[in-house]
Amino acid sequence: MVVPTNSDPAVHVVAFNLLCEDFIARGTYRDDFECRLNPAWVVKVEIDKGDWRSFMNVKEYHFWDWNKDYKKVSDWLAPCHFLSPDGRILIQSKVKMAKEHDPLPEKIPAFFTDLKPQNFGWLGERFVCLDYATTLDNPNVRLKTADWH
């Protein structure tokens, strides 16, 4: 990891604003921003929860990395492109979010655990999950009936 010789906190703010543009949403563990460097990406920034870290970015990136070559899993996921060395920043493909009245699939892979419609959307014509940090590590690709909540 490269450490800047200028320890001025303003440099970190400038770097953040170079990477991040408009705020998209806040989740329990992360804030999501438009990516200024590539409009096809989103930047997920882990929220500081005090004396512990959730490592949701790390979990999501590792799940992608472990399964990116296994199409029965990766076809259901928004791809991850970059994880900062400390895990605080994740860059992922931008997904068109599912809307309230969009038809959702009746069946999805059994490895998904957090079936909120806002965790899913479309990447082109593919229905994918954009928040999969809490998926089961050993994915069961058997399809199950989706209980959207």
Short mmCIF file of C-alpha atoms in Angstrom, two decimals:
data_model
loop_
_atom_site.label_atom_id
_atom_site.label_comp_id
_atom_site.label_asym_id
_atom_site.label_seq_id
_atom_site.Cartn_x
_atom_site.Cartn_y
_atom_site.Cartn_z
CA MET A 1 0.00 0.00 0.00
CA VAL A 2 1.25 3.45 -0.87
CA VAL A 3 1.00 6.02 1.91
CA PRO A 4 0.93 9.69 0.89
CA THR A 5 3.69 11.83 2.32
CA ASN A 6 1.19 14.65 2.72
CA SER A 7 -0.85 13.77 5.81
CA ASP A 8 -3.24 16.69 5.32
CA PRO A 9 -6.80 15.30 5.75
CA ALA A 10 -7.92 17.57 2.91
CA VAL A 11 -5.96 15.35 0.50
CA HIS A 12 -8.13 12.39 1.52
CA VAL A 13 -11.29 14.43 0.92
CA VAL A 14 -10.02 15.44 -2.52
CA ALA A 15 -9.16 11.82 -3.35
CA PHE A 16 -12.61 10.67 -2.20
CA ASN A 17 -14.29 13.32 -4.34
CA LEU A 18 -12.12 12.32 -7.30
CA LEU A 19 -13.48 8.77 -7.03
CA CYS A 20 -17.03 9.37 -5.80
CA GLU A 21 -19.76 11.50 -7.29
CA ASP A 22 -23.43 11.55 -6.28
CA PHE A 23 -24.71 9.66 -3.25
CA ILE A 24 -26.97 6.74 -4.24
CA ALA A 25 -28.08 5.03 -1.03
CA ARG A 26 -27.22 4.10 2.55
CA GLY A 27 -27.47 0.56 3.79
CA THR A 28 -26.84 -0.86 7.22
CA TYR A 29 -23.11 -1.26 6.60
CA ARG A 30 -22.26 0.79 3.50
CA ASP A 31 -22.88 4.01 1.63
CA ASP A 32 -23.10 3.75 -2.16
CA PHE A 33 -21.93 6.45 -4.57
CA GLU A 34 -21.82 6.99 -8.32
CA CYS A 35 -18.27 6.41 -9.56
CA ARG A 36 -16.79 9.54 -11.13
CA LEU A 37 -14.11 7.54 -12.99
CA ASN A 38 -16.50 5.11 -14.69
CA PRO A 39 -20.28 5.64 -14.87
CA ALA A 40 -20.77 1.86 -15.24
CA TRP A 41 -19.47 1.37 -11.68
CA VAL A 42 -20.62 2.18 -8.16
CA VAL A 43 -18.41 2.79 -5.13
CA LYS A 44 -19.39 1.10 -1.86
CA VAL A 45 -17.86 2.73 1.21
CA GLU A 46 -18.06 0.85 4.48
CA ILE A 47 -19.64 2.84 7.31
CA ASP A 48 -17.50 3.19 10.43
CA LYS A 49 -19.42 1.36 13.16
CA GLY A 50 -17.06 2.34 15.97
CA ASP A 51 -14.73 -0.24 17.47
CA TRP A 52 -15.60 -3.07 15.07
CA ARG A 53 -15.85 -3.50 11.32
CA SER A 54 -18.40 -5.56 9.48
CA PHE A 55 -16.10 -6.29 6.50
CA MET A 56 -19.12 -6.51 4.18
CA ASN A 57 -17.02 -5.20 1.28
CA VAL A 58 -14.40 -7.87 1.94
CA LYS A 59 -17.03 -10.62 2.16
CA GLU A 60 -18.70 -9.50 -1.05
CA TYR A 61 -15.44 -9.16 -2.98
CA HIS A 62 -14.20 -12.57 -1.84
CA PHE A 63 -17.50 -14.23 -2.75
CA TRP A 64 -17.21 -12.72 -6.23
CA ASP A 65 -13.53 -13.64 -6.56
CA TRP A 66 -14.12 -17.25 -5.47
CA ASN A 67 -17.05 -17.72 -7.87
CA LYS A 68 -16.41 -15.43 -10.85
CA ASP A 69 -15.42 -18.36 -13.08
CA TYR A 70 -18.40 -20.51 -12.01
CA LYS A 71 -21.18 -19.22 -14.30
CA LYS A 72 -24.00 -20.87 -12.34
CA VAL A 73 -23.07 -18.47 -9.53
CA SER A 74 -21.44 -15.46 -11.22
CA ASP A 75 -24.32 -14.97 -13.68
CA TRP A 76 -26.44 -14.01 -10.66
CA LEU A 77 -23.95 -11.46 -9.25
CA ALA A 78 -22.99 -7.87 -9.97
CA PRO A 79 -19.24 -8.15 -10.69
CA CYS A 80 -16.71 -6.63 -8.29
CA HIS A 81 -13.76 -4.80 -9.85
CA PHE A 82 -11.62 -3.47 -7.01
CA LEU A 83 -11.27 -3.74 -3.23
CA SER A 84 -9.11 -1.28 -1.31
CA PRO A 85 -6.32 -2.87 0.77
CA ASP A 86 -8.17 -2.14 4.02
CA GLY A 87 -11.55 -3.28 2.65
CA ARG A 88 -13.28 0.06 3.18
CA ILE A 89 -13.91 0.76 -0.51
CA LEU A 90 -15.35 -1.65 -3.07
CA ILE A 91 -15.97 -0.87 -6.73
CA GLN A 92 -18.73 -2.93 -8.34
CA SER A 93 -20.66 -2.89 -11.61
CA LYS A 94 -23.63 -0.54 -11.49
CA VAL A 95 -26.99 -2.29 -11.58
CA LYS A 96 -30.37 -0.88 -12.60
CA MET A 97 -32.25 -1.30 -9.35
CA ALA A 98 -35.45 -3.32 -9.18
CA LYS A 99 -38.50 -1.10 -8.82
CA GLU A 100 -41.41 -1.76 -6.47
CA HIS A 101 -43.72 -3.17 -9.16
CA ASP A 102 -41.10 -4.93 -11.30
CA PRO A 103 -41.75 -8.64 -11.79
CA LEU A 104 -39.17 -10.57 -9.77
CA PRO A 105 -38.11 -14.15 -10.54
CA GLU A 106 -40.09 -16.84 -8.78
CA LYS A 107 -36.96 -18.95 -8.36
CA ILE A 108 -33.44 -17.93 -7.41
CA PRO A 109 -30.31 -19.82 -6.30
CA ALA A 110 -30.48 -21.22 -2.77
CA PHE A 111 -27.27 -19.45 -1.73
CA PHE A 112 -29.04 -16.06 -1.50
CA THR A 113 -30.09 -15.26 2.05
CA ASP A 114 -31.15 -11.59 2.08
CA LEU A 115 -34.10 -11.48 -0.31
CA LYS A 116 -35.00 -7.81 -0.28
CA PRO A 117 -35.93 -6.53 -3.75
CA GLN A 118 -33.58 -3.55 -3.24
CA ASN A 119 -30.64 -6.01 -3.17
CA PHE A 120 -31.36 -7.00 -6.78
CA GLY A 121 -31.67 -5.43 -10.20
CA TRP A 122 -30.64 -5.75 -13.83
CA LEU A 123 -27.22 -5.76 -15.41
CA GLY A 124 -28.23 -5.52 -19.04
CA GLU A 125 -30.85 -8.27 -19.42
CA ARG A 126 -29.57 -10.34 -16.48
CA PHE A 127 -31.29 -10.24 -13.09
CA VAL A 128 -28.46 -10.01 -10.53
CA CYS A 129 -27.79 -9.44 -6.87
CA LEU A 130 -25.91 -6.26 -5.98
CA ASP A 131 -25.66 -6.88 -2.23
CA TYR A 132 -24.45 -10.41 -1.60
CA ALA A 133 -22.11 -10.05 1.37
CA THR A 134 -24.33 -12.33 3.47
CA THR A 135 -24.64 -15.18 0.97
CA LEU A 136 -23.65 -18.70 1.96
CA ASP A 137 -19.92 -19.25 1.36
CA ASN A 138 -20.40 -22.63 -0.28
CA PRO A 139 -23.05 -21.74 -2.86
CA ASN A 140 -25.83 -24.18 -3.52
CA VAL A 141 -26.92 -23.45 -7.10
CA ARG A 142 -30.16 -25.37 -6.70
CA LEU A 143 -33.05 -23.00 -7.41
CA LYS A 144 -35.49 -22.29 -4.60
CA THR A 145 -38.78 -20.46 -4.52
CA ALA A 146 -38.06 -16.82 -3.72
CA ASP A 147 -39.75 -15.43 -0.63
CA TRP A 148 -39.34 -11.71 -1.43
CA HIS A 149 -39.65 -9.56 1.69
#
